[in-house]
Amino acid sequence: MYFLRGHLFRSATYFLKQNHFLYFVSVQNQNKVQFHCVESLLQNNKQADNTEVKPIPDEDVWIGPPHPTSQLRIKVFPQSEDFSEEEKAFYLQCKKTQEWHHQYWEAHNKEFHESRNLFIDKMAREKNLTRDEVAQSDDMALFYQHFLKRNYSKHMTYN
């Protein structure tokens, strides 16, 4: 459980910062999340006033199974004519951000698996081992080390 500015949440996944608001996402069950708007303490380095900020319930965000390549759980965001301009802008930004993360991890994981398979094939030929034996060996540590070094700048740009 998490306690944040007078609100008790059962589980935490992440925080989203937009303008001067901080959105806390809490998991309701396996398929739904709730977005809670929490006043930011970071704005101009001032303490927030003592007004109570109520969570904004949103039970219409659905989370799908992990994507086979990117391994991200794609979210389906609610759409309504009753949303304010801020809510529409928020969900649009969430969709754009999700698509950017999805494209990055899809390309990264595809490159990782291709490189890993090439390395395993090469090591199996050189050492006269089966693919499974190579995948279980200490040689894989070399592959992971080289892969991380090769992709260091991409990871830093992503973060």
CSV table of C-alpha atoms in Angstrom, one decimal:
chain,number,residue,atom,x,y,z
A,1,MET,CA,0.0,0.0,0.0
A,2,TYR,CA,1.1,3.5,-0.7
A,3,PHE,CA,0.2,6.7,1.1
A,4,LEU,CA,0.5,10.0,-0.8
A,5,ARG,CA,-0.7,13.4,0.2
A,6,GLY,CA,-3.6,12.1,2.3
A,7,HIS,CA,-4.6,9.3,-0.1
A,8,LEU,CA,-4.1,5.6,0.4
A,9,PHE,CA,-3.4,3.4,-2.7
A,10,ARG,CA,-3.1,-0.3,-2.8
A,11,SER,CA,-0.5,-0.6,-5.4
A,12,ALA,CA,1.7,1.7,-7.5
A,13,THR,CA,2.8,1.3,-11.0
A,14,TYR,CA,4.1,4.8,-12.0
A,15,PHE,CA,3.6,8.5,-11.9
A,16,LEU,CA,2.9,10.8,-14.8
A,17,LYS,CA,3.9,14.4,-14.6
A,18,GLN,CA,2.0,16.9,-16.9
A,19,ASN,CA,2.2,20.7,-16.4
A,20,HIS,CA,1.9,21.3,-12.7
A,21,PHE,CA,-0.1,18.1,-11.9
A,22,LEU,CA,1.2,14.7,-11.0
A,23,TYR,CA,-0.9,11.7,-12.0
A,24,PHE,CA,-0.7,8.6,-9.9
A,25,VAL,CA,-1.7,5.4,-11.6
A,26,SER,CA,-3.0,2.6,-9.3
A,27,VAL,CA,-3.9,-0.9,-10.5
A,28,GLN,CA,-7.5,-1.9,-9.7
A,29,ASN,CA,-7.3,-5.4,-11.0
A,30,GLN,CA,-5.6,-7.2,-13.9
A,31,ASN,CA,-7.4,-5.2,-16.5
A,32,LYS,CA,-8.2,-1.8,-15.2
A,33,VAL,CA,-6.2,1.1,-13.7
A,34,GLN,CA,-7.2,4.4,-12.1
A,35,PHE,CA,-5.6,7.7,-12.7
A,36,HIS,CA,-5.4,10.0,-9.6
A,37,CYS,CA,-4.6,13.6,-10.0
A,38,VAL,CA,-2.3,14.7,-7.1
A,39,GLU,CA,-1.1,18.3,-6.7
A,40,SER,CA,2.6,18.5,-7.4
A,41,LEU,CA,5.0,19.7,-4.7
A,42,LEU,CA,7.6,20.5,-7.3
A,43,GLN,CA,6.0,23.6,-8.8
A,44,ASN,CA,8.2,26.6,-8.0
A,45,ASN,CA,9.7,24.6,-5.1
A,46,LYS,CA,6.7,25.8,-2.9
A,47,GLN,CA,4.8,23.7,-0.5
A,48,ALA,CA,1.3,23.0,-1.8
A,49,ASP,CA,-1.5,24.6,0.2
A,50,ASN,CA,-3.5,22.4,2.5
A,51,THR,CA,-6.5,22.0,0.2
A,52,GLU,CA,-7.4,18.4,-0.2
A,53,VAL,CA,-6.9,16.9,-3.6
A,54,LYS,CA,-9.4,14.2,-4.4
A,55,PRO,CA,-8.5,11.3,-6.8
A,56,ILE,CA,-10.1,11.5,-10.2
A,57,PRO,CA,-11.5,8.0,-10.9
A,58,ASP,CA,-11.1,6.7,-14.4
A,59,GLU,CA,-12.2,3.1,-14.7
A,60,ASP,CA,-12.2,3.0,-18.5
A,61,VAL,CA,-8.5,2.4,-19.2
A,62,TRP,CA,-8.0,-1.2,-20.3
A,63,ILE,CA,-4.6,-2.9,-20.3
A,64,GLY,CA,-4.0,-5.6,-22.8
A,65,PRO,CA,-1.6,-8.6,-22.7
A,66,PRO,CA,2.1,-8.0,-23.4
A,67,HIS,CA,2.8,-7.3,-27.0
A,68,PRO,CA,4.8,-10.3,-28.5
A,69,THR,CA,7.7,-8.2,-29.6
A,70,SER,CA,7.9,-5.0,-27.5
A,71,GLN,CA,6.7,-6.8,-24.3
A,72,LEU,CA,4.7,-3.7,-23.4
A,73,ARG,CA,1.1,-3.9,-22.2
A,74,ILE,CA,-0.8,-1.8,-24.6
A,75,LYS,CA,-3.4,0.4,-23.0
A,76,VAL,CA,-6.8,1.4,-24.5
A,77,PHE,CA,-7.7,4.8,-23.3
A,78,PRO,CA,-11.2,6.1,-22.9
A,79,GLN,CA,-12.8,8.4,-25.4
A,80,SER,CA,-15.7,10.6,-24.5
A,81,GLU,CA,-17.4,13.8,-25.7
A,82,ASP,CA,-17.7,14.8,-22.1
A,83,PHE,CA,-14.0,15.1,-21.5
A,84,SER,CA,-12.5,18.6,-20.9
A,85,GLU,CA,-9.8,19.9,-23.2
A,86,GLU,CA,-7.2,19.0,-20.5
A,87,GLU,CA,-8.4,15.4,-20.3
A,88,LYS,CA,-8.4,15.1,-24.1
A,89,ALA,CA,-4.9,16.5,-24.3
A,90,PHE,CA,-3.8,14.2,-21.4
A,91,TYR,CA,-5.0,11.0,-23.1
A,92,LEU,CA,-3.7,12.1,-26.5
A,93,GLN,CA,-0.2,12.6,-24.9
A,94,CYS,CA,-0.5,9.2,-23.2
A,95,LYS,CA,-1.3,7.6,-26.6
A,96,LYS,CA,1.6,9.3,-28.3
A,97,THR,CA,4.0,8.4,-25.4
A,98,GLN,CA,2.8,4.8,-25.5
A,99,GLU,CA,3.3,4.6,-29.2
A,100,TRP,CA,6.9,6.0,-28.9
A,101,HIS,CA,7.8,3.5,-26.1
A,102,HIS,CA,6.2,0.7,-28.2
A,103,GLN,CA,8.2,1.5,-31.3
A,104,TYR,CA,11.5,1.8,-29.4
A,105,TRP,CA,11.1,-1.5,-27.5
A,106,GLU,CA,9.8,-3.3,-30.5
A,107,ALA,CA,12.9,-2.3,-32.5
A,108,HIS,CA,15.2,-2.9,-29.6
A,109,ASN,CA,13.9,-6.4,-28.7
A,110,LYS,CA,13.9,-7.4,-32.4
A,111,GLU,CA,17.5,-6.4,-32.7
A,112,PHE,CA,18.3,-8.1,-29.4
A,113,HIS,CA,16.8,-11.5,-30.4
A,114,GLU,CA,18.4,-11.4,-33.9
A,115,SER,CA,21.8,-10.6,-32.4
A,116,ARG,CA,21.4,-13.3,-29.7
A,117,ASN,CA,20.4,-15.9,-32.3
A,118,LEU,CA,23.4,-15.0,-34.5
A,119,PHE,CA,25.8,-15.2,-31.5
A,120,ILE,CA,24.4,-18.6,-30.4
A,121,ASP,CA,24.7,-20.0,-33.9
A,122,LYS,CA,28.3,-18.7,-34.2
A,123,MET,CA,29.3,-20.1,-30.8
A,124,ALA,CA,27.6,-23.4,-31.4
A,125,ARG,CA,29.6,-23.8,-34.7
A,126,GLU,CA,32.9,-22.7,-33.1
A,127,LYS,CA,32.6,-24.9,-30.0
A,128,ASN,CA,30.7,-27.8,-31.6
A,129,LEU,CA,27.8,-27.5,-29.1
A,130,THR,CA,24.1,-27.5,-29.4
A,131,ARG,CA,22.2,-24.2,-29.4
A,132,ASP,CA,20.7,-25.0,-26.0
A,133,GLU,CA,24.2,-25.7,-24.5
A,134,VAL,CA,25.4,-22.3,-25.8
A,135,ALA,CA,22.4,-20.5,-24.4
A,136,GLN,CA,23.1,-22.0,-21.0
A,137,SER,CA,26.8,-21.3,-21.0
A,138,ASP,CA,28.9,-18.5,-19.5
A,139,ASP,CA,29.6,-17.3,-23.1
A,140,MET,CA,26.2,-15.6,-23.1
A,141,ALA,CA,27.6,-13.1,-20.5
A,142,LEU,CA,30.0,-11.9,-23.2
A,143,PHE,CA,27.1,-11.4,-25.6
A,144,TYR,CA,25.0,-9.4,-23.1
A,145,GLN,CA,28.1,-7.3,-22.2
A,146,HIS,CA,28.8,-6.5,-25.9
A,147,PHE,CA,25.1,-5.9,-26.7
A,148,LEU,CA,24.7,-3.4,-23.8
A,149,LYS,CA,27.9,-1.6,-24.8
A,150,ARG,CA,26.8,-1.4,-28.5
A,151,ASN,CA,23.4,0.0,-27.5
A,152,TYR,CA,24.6,2.3,-24.6
A,153,SER,CA,24.0,5.6,-26.5
A,154,LYS,CA,20.5,4.4,-27.6
A,155,HIS,CA,19.6,3.6,-24.0
A,156,MET,CA,20.9,6.9,-22.8
A,157,THR,CA,18.9,8.8,-25.5
A,158,TYR,CA,15.8,6.8,-24.5
A,159,ASN,CA,16.1,7.6,-20.9
